[in-house]
PDB file of C-alpha atoms in Angstrom:
ATOM      1  CA  MET A   1       8.050  -3.136 -19.480  1.00 47.00           C
ATOM      2  CA  VAL A   2      10.017  -0.411 -21.289  1.00 54.00           C
ATOM      3  CA  GLY A   3       7.830   1.402 -22.784  1.00 59.00           C
ATOM      4  CA  HIS A   4       4.630   0.363 -21.417  1.00 76.00           C
ATOM      5  CA  VAL A   5       1.569   2.522 -22.431  1.00 84.00           C
ATOM      6  CA  TRP A   6      -0.615   2.539 -19.277  1.00 91.00           C
ATOM      7  CA  GLN A   7      -4.324   1.640 -20.118  1.00 94.00           C
ATOM      8  CA  ALA A   8      -6.841   2.747 -17.353  1.00 96.00           C
ATOM      9  CA  GLY A   9      -8.461  -0.475 -15.902  1.00 97.00           C
ATOM     10  CA  GLU A  10      -5.190  -2.611 -16.589  1.00 97.00           C
ATOM     11  CA  PRO A  11      -5.166  -5.550 -14.038  1.00 97.00           C
ATOM     12  CA  VAL A  12      -1.828  -4.793 -11.984  1.00 97.00           C
ATOM     13  CA  LEU A  13      -0.494  -6.703  -8.891  1.00 97.00           C
ATOM     14  CA  LEU A  14       0.938  -4.922  -5.507  1.00 98.00           C
ATOM     15  CA  ARG A  15       3.339  -7.067  -3.839  1.00 98.00           C
ATOM     16  CA  SER A  16       5.371  -7.082  -0.457  1.00 97.00           C
ATOM     17  CA  SER A  17       7.982  -9.855   0.202  1.00 95.00           C
ATOM     18  CA  TYR A  18      10.291 -10.022   2.800  1.00 94.00           C
ATOM     19  CA  ARG A  19      13.508 -12.867   2.160  1.00 92.00           C
ATOM     20  CA  GLY A  20      12.206 -13.366  -1.441  1.00 92.00           C
ATOM     21  CA  VAL A  21       8.344 -14.488   0.223  1.00 93.00           C
ATOM     22  CA  VAL A  22       5.514 -12.430  -0.599  1.00 96.00           C
ATOM     23  CA  ARG A  23       4.194 -11.340   2.579  1.00 95.00           C
ATOM     24  CA  TRP A  24       0.991  -9.386   1.566  1.00 96.00           C
ATOM     25  CA  CYS A  25      -0.588  -8.664  -2.524  1.00 97.00           C
ATOM     26  CA  TRP A  26      -3.489  -7.139  -3.889  1.00 98.00           C
ATOM     27  CA  PRO A  27      -4.462  -7.244  -7.574  1.00 98.00           C
ATOM     28  CA  HIS A  28      -5.375  -3.509  -8.843  1.00 98.00           C
ATOM     29  CA  ARG A  29      -6.233  -1.519 -12.233  1.00 98.00           C
ATOM     30  CA  TYR A  30      -4.103   1.133 -12.924  1.00 98.00           C
ATOM     31  CA  VAL A  31      -6.142   4.664 -13.172  1.00 98.00           C
ATOM     32  CA  ALA A  32      -3.478   7.082 -14.078  1.00 97.00           C
ATOM     33  CA  GLU A  33      -0.389   8.946 -13.477  1.00 96.00           C
ATOM     34  CA  TRP A  34      -0.322  12.142 -11.334  1.00 96.00           C
ATOM     35  CA  ALA A  35       2.571  13.930 -10.367  1.00 94.00           C
ATOM     36  CA  GLY A  36       5.031  11.095 -12.143  1.00 94.00           C
ATOM     37  CA  ARG A  37       3.461   8.609 -10.105  1.00 97.00           C
ATOM     38  CA  HIS A  38       1.538   5.411 -11.058  1.00 97.00           C
ATOM     39  CA  GLY A  39      -2.098   5.322  -9.807  1.00 98.00           C
ATOM     40  CA  ILE A  40      -3.552   2.291  -8.854  1.00 98.00           C
ATOM     41  CA  TYR A  41      -6.993   1.187  -7.606  1.00 98.00           C
ATOM     42  CA  ILE A  42      -8.232  -1.353  -5.431  1.00 98.00           C
ATOM     43  CA  GLN A  43     -12.061  -1.688  -4.531  1.00 97.00           C
ATOM     44  CA  PRO A  44     -14.074  -3.714  -1.875  1.00 97.00           C
ATOM     45  CA  GLY A  45     -14.407  -7.386  -3.278  1.00 97.00           C
ATOM     46  CA  SER A  46     -10.859  -7.912  -4.182  1.00 97.00           C
ATOM     47  CA  HIS A  47      -8.897 -11.411  -3.224  1.00 97.00           C
ATOM     48  CA  GLY A  48      -5.381 -10.815  -2.138  1.00 97.00           C
ATOM     49  CA  LYS A  49      -3.088 -11.876   0.716  1.00 96.00           C
ATOM     50  CA  LEU A  50      -1.521 -10.497   3.844  1.00 93.00           C
ATOM     51  CA  MET A  51      -0.392 -11.685   7.475  1.00 89.00           C
ATOM     52  CA  ARG A  52      -3.005 -11.128  10.030  1.00 80.00           C
ATOM     53  CA  ARG A  53      -2.772 -10.489  13.433  1.00 73.00           C
ATOM     54  CA  ALA A  54      -3.104 -13.176  16.070  1.00 68.00           C
ATOM     55  CA  VAL A  55      -4.326 -12.971  19.909  1.00 64.00           C
ATOM     56  CA  GLY A  56      -1.072 -11.803  21.918  1.00 69.00           C
ATOM     57  CA  LYS A  57       1.310 -11.978  18.450  1.00 76.00           C
ATOM     58  CA  ASN A  58       2.382  -8.924  16.399  1.00 85.00           C
ATOM     59  CA  TYR A  59       1.627 -10.006  12.804  1.00 88.00           C
ATOM     60  CA  LEU A  60       5.116  -9.446  12.041  1.00 91.00           C
ATOM     61  CA  ASP A  61       6.107 -12.512  13.706  1.00 90.00           C
ATOM     62  CA  TYR A  62       5.261 -14.156  11.058  1.00 87.00           C
ATOM     63  CA  TRP A  63       5.998 -11.955   8.796  1.00 90.00           C
ATOM     64  CA  VAL A  64       9.895 -12.952   9.125  1.00 90.00           C
ATOM     65  CA  THR A  65       9.343 -16.447   8.631  1.00 89.00           C
ATOM     66  CA  ASP A  66       8.571 -18.415   5.607  1.00 86.00           C
ATOM     67  CA  ALA A  67       4.718 -18.923   7.103  1.00 87.00           C
ATOM     68  CA  PRO A  68       2.511 -18.924   4.257  1.00 90.00           C
ATOM     69  CA  ALA A  69       0.176 -15.933   3.814  1.00 93.00           C
ATOM     70  CA  PHE A  70      -3.734 -15.892   4.499  1.00 93.00           C
ATOM     71  CA  ASP A  71      -6.541 -15.811   1.939  1.00 95.00           C
ATOM     72  CA  TRP A  72      -8.161 -12.499   2.852  1.00 94.00           C
ATOM     73  CA  VAL A  73     -10.953 -10.337   0.826  1.00 96.00           C
ATOM     74  CA  TRP A  74     -10.411  -6.354   1.111  1.00 96.00           C
ATOM     75  CA  ASP A  75     -13.794  -5.475   2.058  1.00 95.00           C
ATOM     76  CA  SER A  76     -13.927  -2.147   3.836  1.00 94.00           C
ATOM     77  CA  THR A  77     -12.590   0.881   1.779  1.00 98.00           C
ATOM     78  CA  HIS A  78     -11.988   2.071  -1.856  1.00 98.00           C
ATOM     79  CA  VAL A  79      -7.894   3.061  -2.215  1.00 98.00           C
ATOM     80  CA  LEU A  80      -6.559   5.438  -4.649  1.00 98.00           C
ATOM     81  CA  ARG A  81      -2.480   4.990  -4.434  1.00 98.00           C
ATOM     82  CA  PHE A  82      -0.268   6.697  -6.085  1.00 98.00           C
ATOM     83  CA  MET A  83       3.399   5.675  -6.488  1.00 98.00           C
ATOM     84  CA  ARG A  84       6.922   5.685  -8.198  1.00 97.00           C
ATOM     85  CA  ALA A  85       9.660   3.722  -9.117  1.00 96.00           C
ATOM     86  CA  GLY A  86      12.677   4.240  -6.509  1.00 97.00           C
ATOM     87  CA  ASP A  87      10.134   6.057  -4.445  1.00 97.00           C
ATOM     88  CA  GLY A  88      10.201   4.994  -0.798  1.00 97.00           C
ATOM     89  CA  HIS A  89       6.624   5.944   0.156  1.00 98.00           C
ATOM     90  CA  THR A  90       2.917   6.325  -1.503  1.00 98.00           C
ATOM     91  CA  VAL A  91       0.627   8.651  -1.427  1.00 98.00           C
ATOM     92  CA  GLU A  92      -2.896   6.972  -0.765  1.00 98.00           C
ATOM     93  CA  LEU A  93      -6.503   8.193  -0.608  1.00 98.00           C
ATOM     94  CA  PHE A  94      -8.987   6.191   1.461  1.00 98.00           C
ATOM     95  CA  TRP A  95     -12.992   6.360   1.095  1.00 98.00           C
ATOM     96  CA  ASP A  96     -15.596   4.264   2.725  1.00 98.00           C
ATOM     97  CA  THR A  97     -17.682   1.385   0.765  1.00 97.00           C
ATOM     98  CA  ASP A  98     -20.299   4.493   0.725  1.00 97.00           C
ATOM     99  CA  TRP A  99     -17.377   6.827  -0.853  1.00 98.00           C
ATOM    100  CA  SER A 100     -17.531   9.493   1.893  1.00 98.00           C
ATOM    101  CA  PHE A 101     -13.721  10.348   2.137  1.00 98.00           C
ATOM    102  CA  LEU A 102     -11.683   9.469   5.587  1.00 98.00           C
ATOM    103  CA  GLY A 103      -8.417  11.102   4.700  1.00 98.00           C
ATOM    104  CA  TRP A 104      -4.900  10.422   2.968  1.00 98.00           C
ATOM    105  CA  TYR A 105      -2.206   8.073   4.152  1.00 98.00           C
ATOM    106  CA  VAL A 106       1.801   7.769   3.454  1.00 98.00           C
ATOM    107  CA  ASN A 107       2.575   4.002   3.070  1.00 98.00           C
ATOM    108  CA  LEU A 108       6.495   3.787   4.216  1.00 98.00           C
ATOM    109  CA  GLN A 109       7.855   1.077   1.631  1.00 98.00           C
ATOM    110  CA  ALA A 110      11.531  -0.236   0.365  1.00 97.00           C
ATOM    111  CA  PRO A 111      12.101   1.512  -2.908  1.00 97.00           C
ATOM    112  CA  LEU A 112       9.218   0.509  -5.266  1.00 97.00           C
ATOM    113  CA  VAL A 113      10.527  -1.617  -8.645  1.00 97.00           C
ATOM    114  CA  ILE A 114       8.186  -2.604 -11.140  1.00 95.00           C
ATOM    115  CA  ARG A 115       8.537  -5.777 -13.007  1.00 92.00           C
ATOM    116  CA  GLY A 116       5.578  -5.544 -15.904  1.00 90.00           C
ATOM    117  CA  ARG A 117       2.627  -5.345 -14.168  1.00 93.00           C
ATOM    118  CA  VAL A 118       3.678  -6.305 -10.803  1.00 95.00           C
ATOM    119  CA  PHE A 119       4.671  -3.490  -8.557  1.00 97.00           C
ATOM    120  CA  ASP A 120       7.543  -5.113  -5.913  1.00 98.00           C
ATOM    121  CA  THR A 121       7.949  -3.963  -2.343  1.00 98.00           C
ATOM    122  CA  THR A 122       8.566  -4.492   1.006  1.00 97.00           C
ATOM    123  CA  ASP A 123       6.525  -2.295   3.630  1.00 96.00           C
ATOM    124  CA  TRP A 124       8.189  -0.855   6.526  1.00 96.00           C
ATOM    125  CA  ALA A 125       5.489  -1.199   9.122  1.00 95.00           C
ATOM    126  CA  LEU A 126       5.618   2.805   9.552  1.00 97.00           C
ATOM    127  CA  ASP A 127       3.160   4.726   7.984  1.00 98.00           C
ATOM    128  CA  VAL A 128       1.208   8.323   8.362  1.00 98.00           C
ATOM    129  CA  TRP A 129      -2.368   9.184   8.199  1.00 98.00           C
ATOM    130  CA  VAL A 130      -3.727  12.417   7.369  1.00 98.00           C
ATOM    131  CA  GLU A 131      -7.191  13.251   8.710  1.00 98.00           C
ATOM    132  CA  PRO A 132      -9.238  15.136   5.789  1.00 98.00           C
ATOM    133  CA  ASP A 133      -8.363  18.425   8.076  1.00 97.00           C
ATOM    134  CA  GLY A 134      -4.999  17.671   7.406  1.00 97.00           C
ATOM    135  CA  THR A 135      -3.774  16.961  10.572  1.00 97.00           C
ATOM    136  CA  TRP A 136      -1.499  14.401  10.768  1.00 98.00           C
ATOM    137  CA  GLN A 137      -0.407  11.053  13.140  1.00 98.00           C
ATOM    138  CA  TRP A 138       2.348   8.334  12.778  1.00 98.00           C
ATOM    139  CA  LYS A 139       0.389   5.181  12.562  1.00 97.00           C
ATOM    140  CA  ASP A 140       1.371   1.604  13.465  1.00 94.00           C
ATOM    141  CA  GLU A 141       4.187   2.852  15.469  1.00 96.00           C
ATOM    142  CA  ASP A 142       4.150  -0.227  17.365  1.00 93.00           C
ATOM    143  CA  ASP A 143       4.673  -2.345  14.847  1.00 93.00           C
ATOM    144  CA  PHE A 144       7.631  -0.652  14.052  1.00 96.00           C
ATOM    145  CA  ALA A 145       9.060  -1.349  17.267  1.00 95.00           C
ATOM    146  CA  ARG A 146       8.112  -4.552  17.286  1.00 94.00           C
ATOM    147  CA  ALA A 147      10.032  -4.966  13.009  1.00 95.00           C
ATOM    148  CA  GLN A 148      13.236  -3.309  15.042  1.00 96.00           C
ATOM    149  CA  GLU A 149      13.107  -5.730  17.664  1.00 95.00           C
ATOM    150  CA  LEU A 150      13.028  -8.962  15.237  1.00 94.00           C
ATOM    151  CA  GLY A 151      15.607  -7.317  13.487  1.00 94.00           C
ATOM    152  CA  VAL A 152      13.900  -6.413  10.474  1.00 94.00           C
ATOM    153  CA  PHE A 153      15.634  -2.915  10.516  1.00 94.00           C
ATOM    154  CA  ASP A 154      18.380  -2.198  13.076  1.00 96.00           C
ATOM    155  CA  ALA A 155      19.065   1.472  14.296  1.00 96.00           C
ATOM    156  CA  ASP A 156      20.360   3.190  11.616  1.00 97.00           C
ATOM    157  CA  GLY A 157      17.166   2.044   9.108  1.00 97.00           C
ATOM    158  CA  ALA A 158      14.859   2.797  11.048  1.00 97.00           C
ATOM    159  CA  ALA A 159      16.594   6.503  11.738  1.00 98.00           C
ATOM    160  CA  ARG A 160      16.318   6.249   7.630  1.00 97.00           C
ATOM    161  CA  ILE A 161      12.450   5.438   7.378  1.00 98.00           C
ATOM    162  CA  ARG A 162      11.526   8.266  10.218  1.00 98.00           C
ATOM    163  CA  ALA A 163      13.540  10.236   7.726  1.00 98.00           C
ATOM    164  CA  GLU A 164      11.063   9.248   5.147  1.00 98.00           C
ATOM    165  CA  GLY A 165       7.986  10.411   6.713  1.00 98.00           C
ATOM    166  CA  ASP A 166       9.232  13.566   8.217  1.00 98.00           C
ATOM    167  CA  ARG A 167      10.126  14.327   4.339  1.00 98.00           C
ATOM    168  CA  VAL A 168       6.845  13.684   3.050  1.00 98.00           C
ATOM    169  CA  ILE A 169       5.132  15.213   5.519  1.00 98.00           C
ATOM    170  CA  ALA A 170       7.070  18.559   5.302  1.00 98.00           C
ATOM    171  CA  THR A 171       6.322  18.447   1.181  1.00 97.00           C
ATOM    172  CA  ARG A 172       2.387  17.722   2.179  1.00 97.00           C
ATOM    173  CA  PRO A 173       1.493  16.642  -1.090  1.00 97.00           C
ATOM    174  CA  TRP A 174      -2.411  16.595  -0.159  1.00 97.00           C
ATOM    175  CA  PRO A 175      -5.019  17.596  -1.282  1.00 97.00           C
ATOM    176  CA  THR A 176      -4.120  15.640  -4.374  1.00 97.00           C
ATOM    177  CA  GLY A 177      -6.688  16.936  -7.047  1.00 98.00           C
ATOM    178  CA  TRP A 178      -8.187  13.093  -6.690  1.00 98.00           C
ATOM    179  CA  GLU A 179     -10.747  13.607  -3.581  1.00 98.00           C
ATOM    180  CA  ASP A 180     -13.597  13.597  -5.997  1.00 98.00           C
ATOM    181  CA  TRP A 181     -12.819  10.208  -8.524  1.00 98.00           C
ATOM    182  CA  ARG A 182     -14.946   7.437  -9.090  1.00 98.00           C
ATOM    183  CA  PRO A 183     -14.011   4.319 -10.983  1.00 98.00           C
ATOM    184  CA  PRO A 184     -15.690   3.405 -14.132  1.00 97.00           C
ATOM    185  CA  PRO A 185     -18.699   1.960 -13.190  1.00 96.00           C
ATOM    186  CA  GLU A 186     -17.952  -1.247 -15.039  1.00 97.00           C
ATOM    187  CA  TRP A 187     -14.819  -1.773 -12.943  1.00 97.00           C
ATOM    188  CA  LYS A 188     -15.438  -5.002 -10.757  1.00 96.00           C
ATOM    189  CA  PRO A 189     -13.479  -6.523  -7.811  1.00 96.00           C
ATOM    190  CA  LEU A 190     -10.087  -8.849  -9.250  1.00 96.00           C
ATOM    191  CA  ALA A 191      -8.863 -11.836  -8.162  1.00 95.00           C
ATOM    192  CA  LEU A 192      -5.003 -13.111  -7.450  1.00 96.00           C
ATOM    193  CA  PRO A 193      -3.225 -14.169 -10.992  1.00 94.00           C
ATOM    194  CA  ALA A 194      -2.163 -17.992 -10.575  1.00 94.00           C
ATOM    195  CA  ASP A 195       1.684 -16.624 -10.359  1.00 93.00           C
ATOM    196  CA  TRP A 196       1.029 -13.927  -7.611  1.00 95.00           C
ATOM    197  CA  HIS A 197       3.819 -15.145  -5.186  1.00 93.00           C
ATOM    198  CA  VAL A 198       6.632 -15.749  -8.171  1.00 92.00           C
ATOM    199  CA  VAL A 199       9.545 -12.781  -7.127  1.00 87.00           C
TER     200      VAL A 199
END
């Protein structure tokens, strides 16, 4: 959407696809730009899709198939995500349902492509969690290892993904200045659009 002027509150859809099949997606509201990144917000009660875990299996065992994603309701956190077309990561802020700040999250992903109001990427399994005091740790290293076992990434690809995480950690883009942000009270949870699955 060349030249599009984003409006606060405008619905957008964040999706992760693998081999042309949407594996998770969530409706968000556009918030604002920060440091050249688009800010989008998801609130508890929003309806989306995801690949969930089953006893004895990793969700990635389903991720690599064409099995449909499950209906899900985002219910336990407020999340403000900042992302930029072409970047291999997001910078996210998490609060609980009562707006107590939980920390920052770096989601590692394929370079973001923005098509109209759809933000498309492929999740890379490995993430970074940052506590409010700034201490950080890798998150979901077991999922990242399973992705490699399943052939989602080869050794070189996995090394590039971890290097992207290392690069973001080195720049430490937190705090963001958005830690006290709150959405307008009239914003309500969103439903999925009918064409959520069309890639």
